[in-house]
Structure formats: C-alpha cells, structure tokens
Amino acid sequence: MDAPVLLLLLALLLSSPLPSSTLDSLSQGSSLSVGKPEQVLISQSGIFSAGFYPVGDNAYCLAIWFTKPSYDGKHTVVWMANRNQPVNGNFSKLSLLKNGELILTDAGRFIVWTTKAVGVSPVRLHLFNTGNLVLRTSDGVIQWQSFDSPTDTLLPHQPLTRNTRLVSSRTKTNFFSGFYKLYFDNSNVLSLVFDGPNVSSVYWPPSWLVSWQAGRSAYNSSRIALLDYFGYFSSSDGFKLQSSDFGERVRRRLTLDIDGNLRLYSFEEERNKWVVTGEAITEQCKVHGICGPNSVCTYVPGSGSGRRCSCIPGYEVKNRTDRTYGCIQKFNLSCNSQKVGFLLLPHVEFYGYDYDCYPNYTLQMCKKLCLEKCGCIGFQYKYDHICYPKRMLLNGYRSPSFEGHIYLKLPKASLLSYDKPVEEFMLDCSENRTEQLVRTYSKAHENGVLKSILWFVCAIGGVEMICICVVCCFLMMKAQQNTNTDPPGYILAATGFRKFTYTELKKATRGFSEEIGRGGGGIVYKGVLSDHRVAAIKQLNGANQGEAEFLAEASTIGRLNHMNLIEMWGYCFEGKHRLLVYEYMEHGSLAQNLTSNTLDWQKRFNIAVGTAKGLAYLHEECLEWVLHCDVKPQNILLDSNYQPKVADFGLSKLQNRGGINNSRLSRIRGTRGYMAPEWVLNLPITSKVDVYSYGIVVLEMITGLRSVANAIHGTDGIGERQSLVAWVKGKMNSATAVASWIEEILDPSMESKYDMGEMEILVSVALQCVELDKDERPTMSQVVELLLRRGC
Ligand SMILES: *[C@@H]1O[C@H](CO)[C@@H](O)[C@H](O)[C@H]1NC(C)=O
Ligand SMILES: *[C@@H]1O[C@H](CO)[C@@H](O)[C@H](O)[C@H]1NC(C)=O
Ligand SMILES: *[C@@H]1O[C@H](CO)[C@@H](O)[C@H](O)[C@H]1NC(C)=O
Ligand SMILES: *[C@@H]1O[C@H](CO)[C@@H](O)[C@H](O)[C@H]1NC(C)=O
Ligand SMILES: *[C@@H]1O[C@H](CO)[C@@H](O)[C@H](O)[C@H]1NC(C)=O
Ligand SMILES: *[C@@H]1O[C@H](CO)[C@@H](O)[C@H](O)[C@H]1NC(C)=O
Ligand SMILES: *[C@@H]1O[C@H](CO)[C@@H](O)[C@H](O)[C@H]1NC(C)=O
C-alpha cells in the first residue's frame, strides 16, 4: 500500500496550491474572506488557527480551533463568534475597520457580529499562542479578546468569571447553543443548569446538598475559575478538578459537553486524539434533561455514551430524530379512579415537579392521593413512608442503588399488557449490546495516517519536495509500526482512566516493595502515583491476550462506577507486564477485619448492605458478563469509613483470554467454601453463583467463623464434614426461641451488641442466598431491597 499512498501524495503536492500565508495577525483595513480557506490566522506556535469554520451546507462561523486535527480528521473548535447565526459561504468576511472595529458581515451586506470596541489608537488582531484572539493596540492595551466570551470551552489560563458562562453545543455537529450552562450562581457557587425549552433546573452541585456539603463555599465572592497547563482546574467556591495526567501539556481544554457534563481533555500526541482526563459528574444519568420527559436513563457501560434512554411503559418516543423531546403518552388518562391503576418501576427516580411532599404516608394513602388528583400521572415513593405525587415525569434515571420506586398511573385496561413490568422495562440484554463492545477502530487508522501526513505537508508549506518525501516515508513507516502496537481509538472511561508506563508504576511502588495482598490473580502492591494519589497496584499473572482486548476489557471495567465497587484508575500493558491500578483502601479487606475483630454490629450490617448494592449493580446493569464468581471476604475492601467496595470483578476476563473455549465460563472459578453447587454439578452458571457466595460471606460476618472447615477459629466444633450452612441451620432448627439460637451462632466478639430486627433479616436473607437450588435464591437487588426495608 505504500506506493499508491505515495503517488497520491505526490499528486496532491503537485496539484493543490499550498497555503501561502501563515499570518498570526491582521492589520487595520484588511479582512479574511469566507471563500478563501487559506486566509487563516495561525498562532506563532502553530497550535491554534482562527478563521471561517464550516458548520453546515454553505454555513460558516468565525472560530478558533486546534490546528492539528485528531485521528479522524476532525478539528476541535474552542471558540465561535456567531454560533447561532452562521454566515453564507459566499462573500461573507471578517474585517478590521480603520476605526478599530472588528466586524463580521454576511454575504457582504449585514453585520452579524461586531466587537464594538472603538479605540483611538491603531489596533491589530492577534492570535496568541494561548488560543486567545486579541484586538490590541501597538502599546499593548487589549481592547477586546475572545477569552472574554467563551462558548463551550475554556483553555488554560482563560478565566471563567462572574460575567462569563459556558454554553454547550446542541449536538456533536450542530454548534448552536445547547441547553446546558456552566456559571457562577447568585450565591457564588459554580453550577451547572439544564435550561431547556420548557423547564430548567440546576443539577450540579446536587440541589439537595447545601453548598458546603458539596464541598463548596458561598463566601468567596471573587467568582473566578481557572484551568492551568498542568491540568488543574480550581474555582473560587472551592471546587477542584485535577486531570489524571497531571503535568505540563500545551493541548488541554475544559469543555461543557453536549450531554451536560463538564470534562477535562488532553490531546494524546501519539494517538492524535483527545482523551478525557477528568469530569465533574461521574453519574451521567443524573444530568437533568438528558433523556427528555417520560423517559428513563440507564447505564450501559461499553456503549458509546455509557448510557441509554428508554420510554417508560405506556409511552412512546416523540421525535425519533431528536431524543431530547422524550416520550409522550400513548393513552388518554381518565379522571375516573375506577379506570386507572398503578404500575411499579423499581429503583427509578424522577426528580422534581411534585405536587408536594407527603411524609408519613402509607403506600395505600399515596395511591389514593394520586387517584384523587386528576393531573397526577404517577408518584414517587421513598423510604416506605414519603409520598411525592407527580405532575410531570422529568429527569428520570434508574439505578439499583436508588432506594425508591415510581408508581405509574396507567389506564386499567393497558395495565394488563405490562403483567411482567420489570422485564418489559428492563434493558434489552440481547446480543446487540455485547456487539457494541466490539471495537470498531481499525478502519479509522489508514485514514488517520494519511490525514496526519497531509496535515504535515500542509503545515510545512513551501519546503522542497524531496525533503517532504523523505519525511513522509519516515512518517509512514513509523505510522505503520504504530498500527501494530498502538492502542485502538477507543474512548477511554471518563473518570480519568488511563494508561500507565511500567517505569511509572515501578517508581510509584518503589520497585514493588510494599506487598499488601496476594491472590489467584496476582500480587497487589501499595504505591503513590505522581499526582500523590495512593493506589493499589495489581500485577496480573497469566494474562496473554493482545492489548486491544486487554484495554477493551479493562476500560469497560474502569468505566463502571458505583460507590460499592472498587474504582480502577488505569492499567499498564508493556511487554509481558500486565498491571491494574486501583484506588487504595485504608482498612484493607473484610477478611483482615474479621480476623482482628474490628467490626461492631453496625459496621457489619452496613458492609452487608453495601456489598449487596455493589453486586446488584454488576448484575443488574446488563453486565451479566461481569459476574464476579469469586465473592469472598478477601475481595471485599473497606475504605476509611468502613464502607465496603467489591474488588476483583471482571478479572477473569483479563486472564485466560487467549484460551481454550470462548463459550461461557468453561472453567471452574472461585474459592473453596464460597462456591455455589452449580460449579460441582455442572449446571449453568448465572449471577446466582455470586448470590450464593454472598450468603456465605454474610454468615461468616454474623458468626465470625470461616466457612472452610479446617480454618475454624471458633470453638463450637464444626466438624470437618459439617459446613457452616448446615451448622447454622442445625442451630436454628433445634432452637425454641429466635433470640436463643441467634445468641448461639453470633460472633462472641460482638458481645451481644446488635439490633435484633436487623439480625433476623440478615440471617434469613443469608440463608435464602445459600439455597441449593439457584432459583430459590433472591437476586442481588432483591437482597438490597430486603435489607433496606428495615434500614429506613
Ligand atoms: C456560492 O457558492 C457556491 C459554491 O461554493 C456556488 O455554487 C454558488 O453559485 C455561489 N452563489 C453565488 C450567488 O455566487
Ligand atoms: C477567593 O478565591 C480566590 C480565587 O480562588 C482566592 O485567590 C482568594 O484568596 C479567595 N478569597 C478568600 C477570602 O478565600
Ligand atoms: C424532530 O426534531 C427535529 C430536530 O430537532 C426537528 O427538526 C423536527 O421538526 C422535529 N419533529 C417534530 C415532529 O417535532
Ligand atoms: C415544550 O412544551 C410545548 C407545549 O407544551 C410542547 O409542544 C413542546 O414539545 C415542548 N418542548 C419540548 C422540547 O419538550
Ligand atoms: C385521546 O383523545 C383524543 C381526543 O380527545 C382522541 O383523538 C385520541 O384518539 C385518544 N387516544 C386514545 C389512545 O384513545
Ligand atoms: C409520623 O408518624 C409517627 C407515628 O405514627 C409520629 O410519631 C410522627 O410524629 C409522624 N411524623 C410526622 C412528620 O407527621
Ligand atoms: C439487534 O440486531 C438485530 C439485527 O442486527 C436487529 O434486527 C434488532 O433490532 C437489534 N435489536 C436492538 C434492540 O437493537
């Protein structure tokens, strides 16, 4: 393929006129014309360009962009003068008038945009290396600058002030003002608002937190926020965001994206692409307006945007070309309470637009209330006693960790068609979803190489052709080598998930000196990253797949985001080294804590609930493929507040990959004592194997005993042949009163300090979880529900 590419290059070189000007400034009386693409200002460093940018058919905007396109040939625009009023492709121009005014005229006639800055002294328009377009007098006085009127992006050293705001674009290709805004509110707090056509609401910081709870201060009225070249963004209200690749870089930006999230990006030179290195909101579904009315946002890790919108039962998509219109009713709701009924949508929240909040309401009272109000289209029921009848269903999202439910008001007749409401409503876990995990990057590559060469050729201007050829050949060879080793153009997890070098990790762990754990998967070391974060670094054994697969799996895992799942910060893939970088957990594993008797009853109960939530998240969000399969106290870690986080999920995917059988889990995995009978009986492996292991872990937490018979530290004589489960059941059956047998099985180190109600529920849930028949075990989200029914 070398020859044709070269020929093509030569042809292009000979035929196309090379740009003649690389101006970085414009003098009074001159202009840039829309029809002449070569009339572009380029900053002295070459990093930024300013001129007319095409935004549609025959539509242009005056803009500033990064000169170097990314691998897909697209330019990244950082500023626009006339985003809501593009100019015609013929005869439009930007002129710096003799009076010092900068004007943009459409098709030579009317003025679309102007700086209005009329000074007495002569001025020039400069494009600075910072990306700032500046109208400056000869003695250095700035009369106007683009930094004062940002669009959706802040560049390093471009302040966001009391007078400026960021406004997202409408869509990826439509640069018109969108509905999301970043600004300082009246109480000096940096906020994000969804300002839709019909409604608006602040979603960040979360409205139910007062500012100091969200880590903000309302007392500093300077109202300024700034990003630096190291990737550190800080605001006068105390908000801070540090990029995961902290360090000096010239190409960084902070953008309010079309999905309402504020993200830090860095340009990765080797791969020619922008990568996310930080973001303000980790739970994307909590952004308001993301799915439109009557629609629910759910997380779909692995898909392009990581989320998806679906209409609630009885509603249909309003506008197929624009999902932000949400869904509309397919039925007419009667005011006659005999003709309507309710449908339960578990773990769904619709925020706001209530008639009122009614505490101390039973479910029955809440239903009655909603029936009486004709305009009530459903209600939120939280904590088993708070009722919120709804006028509108907006900002909907579903997450197993949300402890409330929605009851939809629907015509009685149509209720029957949703007799399996949950399934109907659940995400479609069909093959298509897994299909999306297959990366579609290979095509982009050749293109990328060619484009970057073309870019290079263009940039180099009039240099001798021979010279270019040599450089091109070199570049092409290099690019081809890269095709083999480069990670694919895969969008990395948004939470700052990144690739580390082996040297970096070696340094962080001081030569892998401090071992903090050891398991089947590999050895874990403690380390301190260059940005001072303390990390747990796991060296994997036996990973033998290629980097593309490794990265795909790792980044899918890295994208999972739940307070009860350990967070993965990145990975290293070099030679035979495969490492994973996780957050470090102060209090070590549940196993260590059980051995050292540091857990009182409240902590144990919280750990049981939190662990169940983490597993429920893995199981429920269409992630059956991330079955844990090795739930045990060693894999449940505790943070500084003894909140549990499940670790090591999805690991099986990262090991034994090049393996024997690509069908489902074909090899026995797990740890003796925690493994469900299905493994031994060779029955289908489902998420219920994790439920079984969870049940065993809970029994261990209650009794303080180890399930593996020969490791007992108790005294009550669990023989070699009697399992923990059988022992507990035996105690239960032989007892006369509940309290007495619970006392007998309880960990003696707790000295009978426990909540009887919680204890009863926990024991009964644990015993259900270890049923031999998998169909008799509850699902993890049912476990969460059972445990919380009491907790609130
Ligand atoms: C405007 O430009 C387009 C192509 O760029 C051309 O086809 C069209 O004739 C032009 N219109 C006028 C009025 O010159
Ligand atoms: C307010 O914030 C600015 C910018 O972050 C900072 O320089 C200043 O010291 C702060 N003022 C007070 C009183 O904290
Ligand atoms: C659907 O959305 C598109 C894009 O915003 C808009 O042009 C169109 O008019 C909408 N159609 C309806 C029926 O609302
Ligand atoms: C806003 O409300 C009007 C009137 O209720 C409705 O026709 C329109 O579709 C709504 N727009 C959106 C984006 O929901
Ligand atoms: C709802 O009512 C309108 C008029 O009131 C009628 O045209 C429409 O067909 C009804 N829709 C359904 C689903 O019954
Ligand atoms: C709720 O009910 C309980 C007992 O029925 C009562 O003690 C409490 O004061 C009530 N709370 C409110 C806010 O009405
Ligand atoms: C799954 O893929 C098939 C064929 O590619 C398609 O017909 C079907 O509509 C897809 N299902 C979903 C939910 O996208």
PDB file of N, CA, C and O in Angstrom, residues 636-655:
ATOM      1  N   ILE A 636     -13.574  -8.131  49.472  1.00  0.00           N
ATOM      2  CA  ILE A 636     -14.425  -7.003  49.880  1.00  0.00           C
ATOM      3  C   ILE A 636     -13.528  -6.083  50.693  1.00  0.00           C
ATOM      4  O   ILE A 636     -13.028  -6.471  51.747  1.00  0.00           O
ATOM      5  N   LEU A 637     -13.293  -4.896  50.163  1.00  0.00           N
ATOM      6  CA  LEU A 637     -12.349  -3.980  50.810  1.00  0.00           C
ATOM      7  C   LEU A 637     -13.099  -2.876  51.533  1.00  0.00           C
ATOM      8  O   LEU A 637     -14.222  -2.543  51.179  1.00  0.00           O
ATOM      9  N   LEU A 638     -12.450  -2.293  52.542  1.00  0.00           N
ATOM     10  CA  LEU A 638     -13.121  -1.290  53.362  1.00  0.00           C
ATOM     11  C   LEU A 638     -12.375   0.029  53.302  1.00  0.00           C
ATOM     12  O   LEU A 638     -11.154   0.059  53.456  1.00  0.00           O
ATOM     13  N   ASP A 639     -13.123   1.106  53.059  1.00  0.00           N
ATOM     14  CA  ASP A 639     -12.458   2.406  52.980  1.00  0.00           C
ATOM     15  C   ASP A 639     -12.325   3.016  54.370  1.00  0.00           C
ATOM     16  O   ASP A 639     -12.595   2.358  55.372  1.00  0.00           O
ATOM     17  N   SER A 640     -11.938   4.287  54.426  1.00  0.00           N
ATOM     18  CA  SER A 640     -11.642   4.879  55.726  1.00  0.00           C
ATOM     19  C   SER A 640     -12.867   4.926  56.627  1.00  0.00           C
ATOM     20  O   SER A 640     -12.750   4.987  57.841  1.00  0.00           O
ATOM     21  N   ASN A 641     -14.066   4.898  56.027  1.00  0.00           N
ATOM     22  CA  ASN A 641     -15.288   4.898  56.848  1.00  0.00           C
ATOM     23  C   ASN A 641     -15.894   3.510  56.973  1.00  0.00           C
ATOM     24  O   ASN A 641     -17.069   3.383  57.290  1.00  0.00           O
ATOM     25  N   TYR A 642     -15.124   2.509  56.657  1.00  0.00           N
ATOM     26  CA  TYR A 642     -15.616   1.127  56.673  1.00  0.00           C
ATOM     27  C   TYR A 642     -16.754   0.901  55.687  1.00  0.00           C
ATOM     28  O   TYR A 642     -17.584   0.042  55.875  1.00  0.00           O
ATOM     29  N   GLN A 643     -16.822   1.725  54.649  1.00  0.00           N
ATOM     30  CA  GLN A 643     -17.763   1.436  53.572  1.00  0.00           C
ATOM     31  C   GLN A 643     -17.139   0.354  52.698  1.00  0.00           C
ATOM     32  O   GLN A 643     -15.976   0.454  52.341  1.00  0.00           O
ATOM     33  N   PRO A 644     -17.901  -0.680  52.366  1.00  0.00           N
ATOM     34  CA  PRO A 644     -17.304  -1.768  51.592  1.00  0.00           C
ATOM     35  C   PRO A 644     -17.236  -1.444  50.105  1.00  0.00           C
ATOM     36  O   PRO A 644     -18.082  -0.720  49.582  1.00  0.00           O
ATOM     37  N   LYS A 645     -16.216  -1.952  49.454  1.00  0.00           N
ATOM     38  CA  LYS A 645     -16.152  -1.873  47.993  1.00  0.00           C
ATOM     39  C   LYS A 645     -15.727  -3.238  47.474  1.00  0.00           C
ATOM     40  O   LYS A 645     -14.744  -3.800  47.942  1.00  0.00           O
ATOM     41  N   VAL A 646     -16.473  -3.732  46.531  1.00  0.00           N
ATOM     42  CA  VAL A 646     -16.178  -5.032  45.970  1.00  0.00           C
ATOM     43  C   VAL A 646     -15.015  -4.895  44.994  1.00  0.00           C
ATOM     44  O   VAL A 646     -14.994  -3.975  44.174  1.00  0.00           O
ATOM     45  N   ALA A 647     -14.053  -5.787  45.115  1.00  0.00           N
ATOM     46  CA  ALA A 647     -12.876  -5.707  44.260  1.00  0.00           C
ATOM     47  C   ALA A 647     -12.775  -6.940  43.375  1.00  0.00           C
ATOM     48  O   ALA A 647     -13.458  -7.929  43.611  1.00  0.00           O
ATOM     49  N   ASP A 648     -11.915  -6.857  42.375  1.00  0.00           N
ATOM     50  CA  ASP A 648     -11.570  -8.006  41.546  1.00  0.00           C
ATOM     51  C   ASP A 648     -12.677  -8.491  40.634  1.00  0.00           C
ATOM     52  O   ASP A 648     -12.633  -9.630  40.177  1.00  0.00           O
ATOM     53  N   PHE A 649     -13.678  -7.671  40.343  1.00  0.00           N
ATOM     54  CA  PHE A 649     -14.725  -8.136  39.439  1.00  0.00           C
ATOM     55  C   PHE A 649     -14.215  -8.051  38.003  1.00  0.00           C
ATOM     56  O   PHE A 649     -13.376  -7.220  37.684  1.00  0.00           O
ATOM     57  N   GLY A 650     -14.737  -8.922  37.185  1.00  0.00           N
ATOM     58  CA  GLY A 650     -14.361  -8.880  35.777  1.00  0.00           C
ATOM     59  C   GLY A 650     -12.945  -9.349  35.499  1.00  0.00           C
ATOM     60  O   GLY A 650     -12.507  -9.379  34.364  1.00  0.00           O
ATOM     61  N   LEU A 651     -12.220  -9.724  36.540  1.00  0.00           N
ATOM     62  CA  LEU A 651     -10.817 -10.077  36.333  1.00  0.00           C
ATOM     63  C   LEU A 651     -10.650 -11.295  35.455  1.00  0.00           C
ATOM     64  O   LEU A 651      -9.731 -11.378  34.662  1.00  0.00           O
ATOM     65  N   SER A 652     -11.590 -12.211  35.612  1.00  0.00           N
ATOM     66  CA  SER A 652     -11.466 -13.445  34.842  1.00  0.00           C
ATOM     67  C   SER A 652     -11.357 -13.129  33.358  1.00  0.00           C
ATOM     68  O   SER A 652     -10.725 -13.835  32.596  1.00  0.00           O
ATOM     69  N   LYS A 653     -11.984 -12.021  32.976  1.00  0.00           N
ATOM     70  CA  LYS A 653     -11.956 -11.605  31.582  1.00  0.00           C
ATOM     71  C   LYS A 653     -10.552 -11.208  31.151  1.00  0.00           C
ATOM     72  O   LYS A 653     -10.202 -11.267  29.982  1.00  0.00           O
ATOM     73  N   LEU A 654      -9.805 -10.711  32.101  1.00  0.00           N
ATOM     74  CA  LEU A 654      -8.486 -10.195  31.748  1.00  0.00           C
ATOM     75  C   LEU A 654      -7.430 -11.292  31.749  1.00  0.00           C
ATOM     76  O   LEU A 654      -6.327 -11.096  31.292  1.00  0.00           O
ATOM     77  N   GLN A 655      -7.806 -12.418  32.324  1.00  0.00           N
ATOM     78  CA  GLN A 655      -6.848 -13.521  32.323  1.00  0.00           C
ATOM     79  C   GLN A 655      -7.378 -14.616  31.421  1.00  0.00           C
ATOM     80  O   GLN A 655      -8.476 -14.541  30.917  1.00  0.00           O
TER      81      GLN A 655
END
